[in-house]
Amino acid sequence: MESLQHDLAKQITNYHSVWSKLLANTNFGNYASSLWNVTLKPEDVSVNRDDETFKFQHANFQFDVEVGLSFGDDHSLFTKQVSGQGTFQFIDANIIKLKTLILN
């Protein structure tokens, strides 16, 4: 189970399309973000092997905001705690693939 939680945590944090969408839907006004990162501890992922579903909590979505006219003028870092759920499938006995990821 620990390996499954670890694999899911890694795939969740690397599911770029969902995290990019969250960033795009964050209202920065006239400002922009140039980088983001997601961290999630495997123990914060609960797994239902039978249904091939999972839930997670306490993912840290970190992003920066550039508020100056030029790169590096004024740089602020923000963290948003995120939870969510999704589905996965077993490719074989040792490999899983994340199918869906929904943020709450």
PDB file of N, CA and C in Angstrom:
ATOM      1  N   MET A   1       0.821  -1.197   0.000  1.00  0.00           N
ATOM      2  CA  MET A   1       0.000   0.000   0.000  1.00  0.00           C
ATOM      3  C   MET A   1       0.864   1.260   0.000  1.00  0.00           C
ATOM      4  N   GLU A   2       1.983   1.242   0.739  1.00  0.00           N
ATOM      5  CA  GLU A   2       2.854   2.413   0.786  1.00  0.00           C
ATOM      6  C   GLU A   2       3.394   2.757  -0.588  1.00  0.00           C
ATOM      7  N   SER A   3       3.760   1.746  -1.361  1.00  0.00           N
ATOM      8  CA  SER A   3       4.269   1.989  -2.708  1.00  0.00           C
ATOM      9  C   SER A   3       3.189   2.613  -3.584  1.00  0.00           C
ATOM     10  N   LEU A   4       1.961   2.148  -3.431  1.00  0.00           N
ATOM     11  CA  LEU A   4       0.841   2.693  -4.192  1.00  0.00           C
ATOM     12  C   LEU A   4       0.613   4.158  -3.820  1.00  0.00           C
ATOM     13  N   GLN A   5       0.648   4.477  -2.532  1.00  0.00           N
ATOM     14  CA  GLN A   5       0.495   5.864  -2.091  1.00  0.00           C
ATOM     15  C   GLN A   5       1.629   6.732  -2.633  1.00  0.00           C
ATOM     16  N   HIS A   6       2.848   6.214  -2.594  1.00  0.00           N
ATOM     17  CA  HIS A   6       4.001   6.958  -3.101  1.00  0.00           C
ATOM     18  C   HIS A   6       3.859   7.223  -4.597  1.00  0.00           C
ATOM     19  N   ASP A   7       3.503   6.199  -5.361  1.00  0.00           N
ATOM     20  CA  ASP A   7       3.338   6.358  -6.812  1.00  0.00           C
ATOM     21  C   ASP A   7       2.229   7.349  -7.140  1.00  0.00           C
ATOM     22  N   LEU A   8       1.116   7.268  -6.421  1.00  0.00           N
ATOM     23  CA  LEU A   8       0.014   8.202  -6.667  1.00  0.00           C
ATOM     24  C   LEU A   8       0.408   9.630  -6.305  1.00  0.00           C
ATOM     25  N   ALA A   9       1.079   9.817  -5.170  1.00  0.00           N
ATOM     26  CA  ALA A   9       1.509  11.164  -4.777  1.00  0.00           C
ATOM     27  C   ALA A   9       2.403  11.770  -5.853  1.00  0.00           C
ATOM     28  N   LYS A  10       3.309  10.971  -6.390  1.00  0.00           N
ATOM     29  CA  LYS A  10       4.207  11.464  -7.438  1.00  0.00           C
ATOM     30  C   LYS A  10       3.426  11.822  -8.704  1.00  0.00           C
ATOM     31  N   GLN A  11       2.503  10.968  -9.107  1.00  0.00           N
ATOM     32  CA  GLN A  11       1.731  11.243 -10.318  1.00  0.00           C
ATOM     33  C   GLN A  11       0.788  12.432 -10.126  1.00  0.00           C
ATOM     34  N   ILE A  12       0.215  12.574  -8.936  1.00  0.00           N
ATOM     35  CA  ILE A  12      -0.664  13.719  -8.657  1.00  0.00           C
ATOM     36  C   ILE A  12       0.117  15.021  -8.794  1.00  0.00           C
ATOM     37  N   THR A  13       1.296  15.086  -8.195  1.00  0.00           N
ATOM     38  CA  THR A  13       2.073  16.331  -8.233  1.00  0.00           C
ATOM     39  C   THR A  13       2.592  16.647  -9.628  1.00  0.00           C
ATOM     40  N   ASN A  14       2.663  15.654 -10.492  1.00  0.00           N
ATOM     41  CA  ASN A  14       3.156  15.872 -11.855  1.00  0.00           C
ATOM     42  C   ASN A  14       2.052  15.932 -12.903  1.00  0.00           C
ATOM     43  N   TYR A  15       0.802  16.023 -12.493  1.00  0.00           N
ATOM     44  CA  TYR A  15      -0.334  16.080 -13.420  1.00  0.00           C
ATOM     45  C   TYR A  15      -0.504  17.528 -13.879  1.00  0.00           C
ATOM     46  N   HIS A  16       0.364  17.938 -14.785  1.00  0.00           N
ATOM     47  CA  HIS A  16       0.528  19.343 -15.157  1.00  0.00           C
ATOM     48  C   HIS A  16      -0.739  20.026 -15.651  1.00  0.00           C
ATOM     49  N   SER A  17      -1.574  19.343 -16.408  1.00  0.00           N
ATOM     50  CA  SER A  17      -2.746  20.016 -16.977  1.00  0.00           C
ATOM     51  C   SER A  17      -3.702  20.509 -15.893  1.00  0.00           C
ATOM     52  N   VAL A  18      -3.882  19.743 -14.831  1.00  0.00           N
ATOM     53  CA  VAL A  18      -4.791  20.148 -13.753  1.00  0.00           C
ATOM     54  C   VAL A  18      -4.206  21.313 -12.958  1.00  0.00           C
ATOM     55  N   TRP A  19      -2.908  21.240 -12.639  1.00  0.00           N
ATOM     56  CA  TRP A  19      -2.281  22.308 -11.861  1.00  0.00           C
ATOM     57  C   TRP A  19      -2.162  23.584 -12.682  1.00  0.00           C
ATOM     58  N   SER A  20      -1.886  23.465 -13.963  1.00  0.00           N
ATOM     59  CA  SER A  20      -1.820  24.646 -14.834  1.00  0.00           C
ATOM     60  C   SER A  20      -3.177  25.323 -14.927  1.00  0.00           C
ATOM     61  N   LYS A  21      -4.235  24.520 -14.980  1.00  0.00           N
ATOM     62  CA  LYS A  21      -5.590  25.075 -15.033  1.00  0.00           C
ATOM     63  C   LYS A  21      -5.911  25.820 -13.739  1.00  0.00           C
ATOM     64  N   LEU A  22      -5.520  25.254 -12.589  1.00  0.00           N
ATOM     65  CA  LEU A  22      -5.731  25.935 -11.317  1.00  0.00           C
ATOM     66  C   LEU A  22      -5.007  27.276 -11.309  1.00  0.00           C
ATOM     67  N   LEU A  23      -3.782  27.288 -11.795  1.00  0.00           N
ATOM     68  CA  LEU A  23      -3.012  28.527 -11.853  1.00  0.00           C
ATOM     69  C   LEU A  23      -3.673  29.533 -12.793  1.00  0.00           C
ATOM     70  N   ALA A  24      -4.138  29.072 -13.946  1.00  0.00           N
ATOM     71  CA  ALA A  24      -4.782  29.957 -14.921  1.00  0.00           C
ATOM     72  C   ALA A  24      -6.075  30.547 -14.366  1.00  0.00           C
ATOM     73  N   ASN A  25      -6.763  29.809 -13.498  1.00  0.00           N
ATOM     74  CA  ASN A  25      -8.021  30.292 -12.928  1.00  0.00           C
ATOM     75  C   ASN A  25      -7.830  31.119 -11.662  1.00  0.00           C
ATOM     76  N   THR A  26      -6.579  31.315 -11.255  1.00  0.00           N
ATOM     77  CA  THR A  26      -6.281  32.172 -10.113  1.00  0.00           C
ATOM     78  C   THR A  26      -6.152  33.595 -10.633  1.00  0.00           C
ATOM     79  N   ASN A  27      -6.899  34.506 -10.056  1.00  0.00           N
ATOM     80  CA  ASN A  27      -6.933  35.880 -10.557  1.00  0.00           C
ATOM     81  C   ASN A  27      -5.742  36.673 -10.022  1.00  0.00           C
ATOM     82  N   PHE A  28      -4.811  36.989 -10.903  1.00  0.00           N
ATOM     83  CA  PHE A  28      -3.644  37.784 -10.536  1.00  0.00           C
ATOM     84  C   PHE A  28      -3.797  39.245 -10.953  1.00  0.00           C
ATOM     85  N   GLY A  29      -4.921  39.603 -11.555  1.00  0.00           N
ATOM     86  CA  GLY A  29      -5.076  40.966 -12.060  1.00  0.00           C
ATOM     87  C   GLY A  29      -4.108  41.192 -13.206  1.00  0.00           C
ATOM     88  N   ASN A  30      -3.285  42.219 -13.100  1.00  0.00           N
ATOM     89  CA  ASN A  30      -2.312  42.546 -14.153  1.00  0.00           C
ATOM     90  C   ASN A  30      -0.973  41.848 -13.947  1.00  0.00           C
ATOM     91  N   TYR A  31      -0.908  40.930 -13.015  1.00  0.00           N
ATOM     92  CA  TYR A  31       0.350  40.276 -12.690  1.00  0.00           C
ATOM     93  C   TYR A  31       0.383  38.867 -13.261  1.00  0.00           C
ATOM     94  N   ALA A  32       1.561  38.272 -13.237  1.00  0.00           N
ATOM     95  CA  ALA A  32       1.718  36.949 -13.836  1.00  0.00           C
ATOM     96  C   ALA A  32       2.555  36.045 -12.941  1.00  0.00           C
ATOM     97  N   SER A  33       2.318  34.758 -13.087  1.00  0.00           N
ATOM     98  CA  SER A  33       3.124  33.753 -12.402  1.00  0.00           C
ATOM     99  C   SER A  33       4.085  33.141 -13.415  1.00  0.00           C
ATOM    100  N   SER A  34       5.305  32.908 -12.983  1.00  0.00           N
ATOM    101  CA  SER A  34       6.284  32.325 -13.904  1.00  0.00           C
ATOM    102  C   SER A  34       6.695  30.910 -13.510  1.00  0.00           C
ATOM    103  N   LEU A  35       6.359  30.484 -12.294  1.00  0.00           N
ATOM    104  CA  LEU A  35       6.705  29.118 -11.891  1.00  0.00           C
ATOM    105  C   LEU A  35       5.748  28.625 -10.826  1.00  0.00           C
ATOM    106  N   TRP A  36       5.637  27.298 -10.736  1.00  0.00           N
ATOM    107  CA  TRP A  36       4.812  26.672  -9.711  1.00  0.00           C
ATOM    108  C   TRP A  36       5.377  25.308  -9.364  1.00  0.00           C
ATOM    109  N   ASN A  37       4.979  24.809  -8.199  1.00  0.00           N
ATOM    110  CA  ASN A  37       5.438  23.511  -7.723  1.00  0.00           C
ATOM    111  C   ASN A  37       4.356  22.925  -6.810  1.00  0.00           C
ATOM    112  N   VAL A  38       4.240  21.618  -6.806  1.00  0.00           N
ATOM    113  CA  VAL A  38       3.273  20.936  -5.944  1.00  0.00           C
ATOM    114  C   VAL A  38       4.008  19.898  -5.108  1.00  0.00           C
ATOM    115  N   THR A  39       3.722  19.879  -3.812  1.00  0.00           N
ATOM    116  CA  THR A  39       4.263  18.839  -2.937  1.00  0.00           C
ATOM    117  C   THR A  39       3.098  18.127  -2.250  1.00  0.00           C
ATOM    118  N   LEU A  40       3.250  16.831  -2.090  1.00  0.00           N
ATOM    119  CA  LEU A  40       2.224  16.008  -1.453  1.00  0.00           C
ATOM    120  C   LEU A  40       2.904  14.813  -0.800  1.00  0.00           C
ATOM    121  N   LYS A  41       2.659  14.618   0.479  1.00  0.00           N
ATOM    122  CA  LYS A  41       3.216  13.475   1.193  1.00  0.00           C
ATOM    123  C   LYS A  41       2.394  12.228   0.872  1.00  0.00           C
ATOM    124  N   PRO A  42       3.050  11.099   0.628  1.00  0.00           N
ATOM    125  CA  PRO A  42       2.318   9.858   0.333  1.00  0.00           C
ATOM    126  C   PRO A  42       1.297   9.493   1.407  1.00  0.00           C
ATOM    127  N   GLU A  43       1.600   9.789   2.669  1.00  0.00           N
ATOM    128  CA  GLU A  43       0.655   9.442   3.739  1.00  0.00           C
ATOM    129  C   GLU A  43      -0.619  10.294   3.707  1.00  0.00           C
ATOM    130  N   ASP A  44      -0.635  11.347   2.893  1.00  0.00           N
ATOM    131  CA  ASP A  44      -1.837  12.170   2.728  1.00  0.00           C
ATOM    132  C   ASP A  44      -2.708  11.703   1.568  1.00  0.00           C
ATOM    133  N   VAL A  45      -2.379  10.527   1.024  1.00  0.00           N
ATOM    134  CA  VAL A  45      -3.174   9.924  -0.049  1.00  0.00           C
ATOM    135  C   VAL A  45      -3.841   8.670   0.510  1.00  0.00           C
ATOM    136  N   SER A  46      -5.169   8.620   0.461  1.00  0.00           N
ATOM    137  CA  SER A  46      -5.886   7.404   0.863  1.00  0.00           C
ATOM    138  C   SER A  46      -6.373   6.703  -0.398  1.00  0.00           C
ATOM    139  N   VAL A  47      -6.198   5.387  -0.423  1.00  0.00           N
ATOM    140  CA  VAL A  47      -6.422   4.606  -1.638  1.00  0.00           C
ATOM    141  C   VAL A  47      -7.477   3.532  -1.403  1.00  0.00           C
ATOM    142  N   ASN A  48      -8.364   3.378  -2.366  1.00  0.00           N
ATOM    143  CA  ASN A  48      -9.303   2.259  -2.396  1.00  0.00           C
ATOM    144  C   ASN A  48      -8.895   1.395  -3.588  1.00  0.00           C
ATOM    145  N   ARG A  49      -8.163   0.334  -3.318  1.00  0.00           N
ATOM    146  CA  ARG A  49      -7.646  -0.537  -4.387  1.00  0.00           C
ATOM    147  C   ARG A  49      -8.766  -1.196  -5.181  1.00  0.00           C
ATOM    148  N   ASP A  50      -9.834  -1.595  -4.498  1.00  0.00           N
ATOM    149  CA  ASP A  50     -10.925  -2.314  -5.167  1.00  0.00           C
ATOM    150  C   ASP A  50     -11.623  -1.453  -6.215  1.00  0.00           C
ATOM    151  N   ASP A  51     -11.892  -0.190  -5.869  1.00  0.00           N
ATOM    152  CA  ASP A  51     -12.568   0.724  -6.800  1.00  0.00           C
ATOM    153  C   ASP A  51     -11.597   1.480  -7.699  1.00  0.00           C
ATOM    154  N   GLU A  52     -10.284   1.347  -7.414  1.00  0.00           N
ATOM    155  CA  GLU A  52      -9.237   2.094  -8.120  1.00  0.00           C
ATOM    156  C   GLU A  52      -9.499   3.597  -8.037  1.00  0.00           C
ATOM    157  N   THR A  53      -9.799   4.048  -6.803  1.00  0.00           N
ATOM    158  CA  THR A  53     -10.013   5.468  -6.541  1.00  0.00           C
ATOM    159  C   THR A  53      -9.078   5.915  -5.427  1.00  0.00           C
ATOM    160  N   PHE A  54      -8.917   7.222  -5.306  1.00  0.00           N
ATOM    161  CA  PHE A  54      -8.093   7.782  -4.244  1.00  0.00           C
ATOM    162  C   PHE A  54      -8.623   9.152  -3.858  1.00  0.00           C
ATOM    163  N   LYS A  55      -8.235   9.580  -2.668  1.00  0.00           N
ATOM    164  CA  LYS A  55      -8.477  10.940  -2.185  1.00  0.00           C
ATOM    165  C   LYS A  55      -7.167  11.429  -1.606  1.00  0.00           C
ATOM    166  N   PHE A  56      -6.952  12.735  -1.665  1.00  0.00           N
ATOM    167  CA  PHE A  56      -5.757  13.293  -1.040  1.00  0.00           C
ATOM    168  C   PHE A  56      -6.111  14.609  -0.363  1.00  0.00           C
ATOM    169  N   GLN A  57      -5.276  14.978   0.587  1.00  0.00           N
ATOM    170  CA  GLN A  57      -5.431  16.252   1.285  1.00  0.00           C
ATOM    171  C   GLN A  57      -4.052  16.819   1.569  1.00  0.00           C
ATOM    172  N   HIS A  58      -4.014  18.083   1.885  1.00  0.00           N
ATOM    173  CA  HIS A  58      -2.784  18.776   2.285  1.00  0.00           C
ATOM    174  C   HIS A  58      -1.729  18.870   1.184  1.00  0.00           C
ATOM    175  N   ALA A  59      -2.139  18.867  -0.078  1.00  0.00           N
ATOM    176  CA  ALA A  59      -1.166  19.130  -1.144  1.00  0.00           C
ATOM    177  C   ALA A  59      -0.846  20.621  -1.105  1.00  0.00           C
ATOM    178  N   ASN A  60       0.418  20.970  -1.199  1.00  0.00           N
ATOM    179  CA  ASN A  60       0.827  22.373  -1.209  1.00  0.00           C
ATOM    180  C   ASN A  60       1.132  22.799  -2.633  1.00  0.00           C
ATOM    181  N   PHE A  61       0.311  23.719  -3.136  1.00  0.00           N
ATOM    182  CA  PHE A  61       0.482  24.287  -4.472  1.00  0.00           C
ATOM    183  C   PHE A  61       1.175  25.631  -4.282  1.00  0.00           C
ATOM    184  N   GLN A  62       2.452  25.692  -4.651  1.00  0.00           N
ATOM    185  CA  GLN A  62       3.253  26.902  -4.473  1.00  0.00           C
ATOM    186  C   GLN A  62       3.458  27.562  -5.829  1.00  0.00           C
ATOM    187  N   PHE A  63       3.287  28.883  -5.862  1.00  0.00           N
ATOM    188  CA  PHE A  63       3.483  29.612  -7.109  1.00  0.00           C
ATOM    189  C   PHE A  63       4.002  31.005  -6.792  1.00  0.00           C
ATOM    190  N   ASP A  64       4.638  31.595  -7.770  1.00  0.00           N
ATOM    191  CA  ASP A  64       5.156  32.942  -7.594  1.00  0.00           C
ATOM    192  C   ASP A  64       4.294  33.926  -8.372  1.00  0.00           C
ATOM    193  N   VAL A  65       4.411  35.190  -8.006  1.00  0.00           N
ATOM    194  CA  VAL A  65       3.746  36.262  -8.740  1.00  0.00           C
ATOM    195  C   VAL A  65       4.764  37.369  -8.949  1.00  0.00           C
ATOM    196  N   GLU A  66       4.955  37.729 -10.206  1.00  0.00           N
ATOM    197  CA  GLU A  66       5.825  38.850 -10.573  1.00  0.00           C
ATOM    198  C   GLU A  66       4.958  40.092 -10.658  1.00  0.00           C
ATOM    199  N   VAL A  67       5.207  41.078  -9.781  1.00  0.00           N
ATOM    200  CA  VAL A  67       4.362  42.267  -9.763  1.00  0.00           C
ATOM    201  C   VAL A  67       5.041  43.496 -10.347  1.00  0.00           C
ATOM    202  N   GLY A  68       6.281  43.368 -10.791  1.00  0.00           N
ATOM    203  CA  GLY A  68       6.974  44.498 -11.395  1.00  0.00           C
ATOM    204  C   GLY A  68       6.849  44.485 -12.898  1.00  0.00           C
ATOM    205  N   LEU A  69       7.321  45.540 -13.516  1.00  0.00           N
ATOM    206  CA  LEU A  69       7.292  45.633 -14.973  1.00  0.00           C
ATOM    207  C   LEU A  69       8.346  44.751 -15.615  1.00  0.00           C
ATOM    208  N   SER A  70       9.465  44.576 -14.938  1.00  0.00           N
ATOM    209  CA  SER A  70      10.553  43.752 -15.458  1.00  0.00           C
ATOM    210  C   SER A  70      10.712  42.526 -14.575  1.00  0.00           C
ATOM    211  N   PHE A  71      11.231  41.449 -15.166  1.00  0.00           N
ATOM    212  CA  PHE A  71      11.464  40.227 -14.403  1.00  0.00           C
ATOM    213  C   PHE A  71      12.361  40.538 -13.217  1.00  0.00           C
ATOM    214  N   GLY A  72      11.941  40.101 -12.045  1.00  0.00           N
ATOM    215  CA  GLY A  72      12.747  40.287 -10.848  1.00  0.00           C
ATOM    216  C   GLY A  72      12.474  41.569 -10.092  1.00  0.00           C
ATOM    217  N   ASP A  73      11.589  42.449 -10.617  1.00  0.00           N
ATOM    218  CA  ASP A  73      11.292  43.701  -9.914  1.00  0.00           C
ATOM    219  C   ASP A  73      10.716  43.436  -8.528  1.00  0.00           C
ATOM    220  N   ASP A  74       9.646  42.704  -8.463  1.00  0.00           N
ATOM    221  CA  ASP A  74       9.030  42.356  -7.188  1.00  0.00           C
ATOM    222  C   ASP A  74       8.436  40.967  -7.324  1.00  0.00           C
ATOM    223  N   HIS A  75       8.908  40.077  -6.508  1.00  0.00           N
ATOM    224  CA  HIS A  75       8.595  38.657  -6.631  1.00  0.00           C
ATOM    225  C   HIS A  75       8.003  38.188  -5.300  1.00  0.00           C
ATOM    226  N   SER A  76       6.812  37.601  -5.335  1.00  0.00           N
ATOM    227  CA  SER A  76       6.184  37.082  -4.123  1.00  0.00           C
ATOM    228  C   SER A  76       5.832  35.618  -4.320  1.00  0.00           C
ATOM    229  N   LEU A  77       6.039  34.818  -3.279  1.00  0.00           N
ATOM    230  CA  LEU A  77       5.687  33.400  -3.301  1.00  0.00           C
ATOM    231  C   LEU A  77       4.415  33.174  -2.493  1.00  0.00           C
ATOM    232  N   PHE A  78       3.527  32.342  -3.025  1.00  0.00           N
ATOM    233  CA  PHE A  78       2.273  32.017  -2.357  1.00  0.00           C
ATOM    234  C   PHE A  78       2.121  30.504  -2.287  1.00  0.00           C
ATOM    235  N   THR A  79       1.406  30.038  -1.271  1.00  0.00           N
ATOM    236  CA  THR A  79       1.100  28.618  -1.127  1.00  0.00           C
ATOM    237  C   THR A  79      -0.394  28.467  -0.887  1.00  0.00           C
ATOM    238  N   LYS A  80      -0.991  27.543  -1.623  1.00  0.00           N
ATOM    239  CA  LYS A  80      -2.412  27.238  -1.462  1.00  0.00           C
ATOM    240  C   LYS A  80      -2.517  25.754  -1.142  1.00  0.00           C
ATOM    241  N   GLN A  81      -3.224  25.414  -0.065  1.00  0.00           N
ATOM    242  CA  GLN A  81      -3.405  24.005   0.280  1.00  0.00           C
ATOM    243  C   GLN A  81      -4.606  23.464  -0.492  1.00  0.00           C
ATOM    244  N   VAL A  82      -4.413  22.307  -1.121  1.00  0.00           N
ATOM    245  CA  VAL A  82      -5.412  21.747  -2.026  1.00  0.00           C
ATOM    246  C   VAL A  82      -5.698  20.297  -1.640  1.00  0.00           C
ATOM    247  N   SER A  83      -6.949  19.898  -1.823  1.00  0.00           N
ATOM    248  CA  SER A  83      -7.332  18.496  -1.664  1.00  0.00           C
ATOM    249  C   SER A  83      -8.051  18.065  -2.933  1.00  0.00           C
ATOM    250  N   GLY A  84      -8.258  16.772  -3.077  1.00  0.00           N
ATOM    251  CA  GLY A  84      -8.938  16.300  -4.275  1.00  0.00           C
ATOM    252  C   GLY A  84      -9.126  14.801  -4.275  1.00  0.00           C
ATOM    253  N   GLN A  85      -9.508  14.303  -5.431  1.00  0.00           N
ATOM    254  CA  GLN A  85      -9.748  12.873  -5.600  1.00  0.00           C
ATOM    255  C   GLN A  85      -9.551  12.501  -7.056  1.00  0.00           C
ATOM    256  N   GLY A  86      -9.590  11.204  -7.304  1.00  0.00           N
ATOM    257  CA  GLY A  86      -9.441  10.761  -8.678  1.00  0.00           C
ATOM    258  C   GLY A  86      -9.514   9.255  -8.808  1.00  0.00           C
ATOM    259  N   THR A  87      -9.162   8.823 -10.002  1.00  0.00           N
ATOM    260  CA  THR A  87      -9.155   7.396 -10.316  1.00  0.00           C
ATOM    261  C   THR A  87      -7.811   7.022 -10.920  1.00  0.00           C
ATOM    262  N   PHE A  88      -7.505   5.734 -10.837  1.00  0.00           N
ATOM    263  CA  PHE A  88      -6.277   5.210 -11.426  1.00  0.00           C
ATOM    264  C   PHE A  88      -6.575   3.825 -11.966  1.00  0.00           C
ATOM    265  N   GLN A  89      -5.629   3.298 -12.723  1.00  0.00           N
ATOM    266  CA  GLN A  89      -5.764   1.920 -13.187  1.00  0.00           C
ATOM    267  C   GLN A  89      -4.441   1.206 -13.020  1.00  0.00           C
ATOM    268  N   PHE A  90      -4.531  -0.092 -12.813  1.00  0.00           N
ATOM    269  CA  PHE A  90      -3.335  -0.920 -12.737  1.00  0.00           C
ATOM    270  C   PHE A  90      -2.928  -1.297 -14.155  1.00  0.00           C
ATOM    271  N   ILE A  91      -1.710  -0.956 -14.536  1.00  0.00           N
ATOM    272  CA  ILE A  91      -1.162  -1.368 -15.830  1.00  0.00           C
ATOM    273  C   ILE A  91      -0.699  -2.819 -15.723  1.00  0.00           C
ATOM    274  N   ASP A  92      -0.035  -3.122 -14.628  1.00  0.00           N
ATOM    275  CA  ASP A  92       0.303  -4.497 -14.253  1.00  0.00           C
ATOM    276  C   ASP A  92       0.376  -4.526 -12.725  1.00  0.00           C
ATOM    277  N   ALA A  93       0.893  -5.576 -12.153  1.00  0.00           N
ATOM    278  CA  ALA A  93       0.892  -5.719 -10.691  1.00  0.00           C
ATOM    279  C   ALA A  93       1.690  -4.626  -9.978  1.00  0.00           C
ATOM    280  N   ASN A  94       2.677  -4.026 -10.664  1.00  0.00           N
ATOM    281  CA  ASN A  94       3.558  -3.054 -10.023  1.00  0.00           C
ATOM    282  C   ASN A  94       3.454  -1.640 -10.572  1.00  0.00           C
ATOM    283  N   ILE A  95       2.683  -1.429 -11.611  1.00  0.00           N
ATOM    284  CA  ILE A  95       2.621  -0.113 -12.262  1.00  0.00           C
ATOM    285  C   ILE A  95       1.179   0.374 -12.303  1.00  0.00           C
ATOM    286  N   ILE A  96       0.999   1.652 -11.902  1.00  0.00           N
ATOM    287  CA  ILE A  96      -0.321   2.263 -11.983  1.00  0.00           C
ATOM    288  C   ILE A  96      -0.258   3.492 -12.883  1.00  0.00           C
ATOM    289  N   LYS A  97      -1.429   3.889 -13.362  1.00  0.00           N
ATOM    290  CA  LYS A  97      -1.537   5.093 -14.185  1.00  0.00           C
ATOM    291  C   LYS A  97      -2.695   5.924 -13.655  1.00  0.00           C
ATOM    292  N   LEU A  98      -2.438   7.194 -13.400  1.00  0.00           N
ATOM    293  CA  LEU A  98      -3.474   8.117 -12.970  1.00  0.00           C
ATOM    294  C   LEU A  98      -4.416   8.380 -14.136  1.00  0.00           C
ATOM    295  N   LYS A  99      -5.712   8.187 -13.930  1.00  0.00           N
ATOM    296  CA  LYS A  99      -6.696   8.401 -14.999  1.00  0.00           C
ATOM    297  C   LYS A  99      -7.379   9.756 -14.874  1.00  0.00           C
ATOM    298  N   THR A 100      -7.885  10.076 -13.682  1.00  0.00           N
ATOM    299  CA  THR A 100      -8.550  11.366 -13.481  1.00  0.00           C
ATOM    300  C   THR A 100      -8.063  12.004 -12.190  1.00  0.00           C
ATOM    301  N   LEU A 101      -8.046  13.319 -12.189  1.00  0.00           N
ATOM    302  CA  LEU A 101      -7.668  14.090 -11.009  1.00  0.00           C
ATOM    303  C   LEU A 101      -8.604  15.289 -10.924  1.00  0.00           C
ATOM    304  N   ILE A 102      -9.335  15.377  -9.816  1.00  0.00           N
ATOM    305  CA  ILE A 102     -10.283  16.467  -9.600  1.00  0.00           C
ATOM    306  C   ILE A 102      -9.883  17.181  -8.316  1.00  0.00           C
ATOM    307  N   LEU A 103      -9.694  18.489  -8.405  1.00  0.00           N
ATOM    308  CA  LEU A 103      -9.341  19.278  -7.234  1.00  0.00           C
ATOM    309  C   LEU A 103     -10.606  19.795  -6.566  1.00  0.00           C
ATOM    310  N   ASN A 104     -10.611  19.803  -5.237  1.00  0.00           N
ATOM    311  CA  ASN A 104     -11.767  20.325  -4.484  1.00  0.00           C
ATOM    312  C   ASN A 104     -11.623  21.819  -4.289  1.00  0.00           C
TER     313      ASN A 104
END
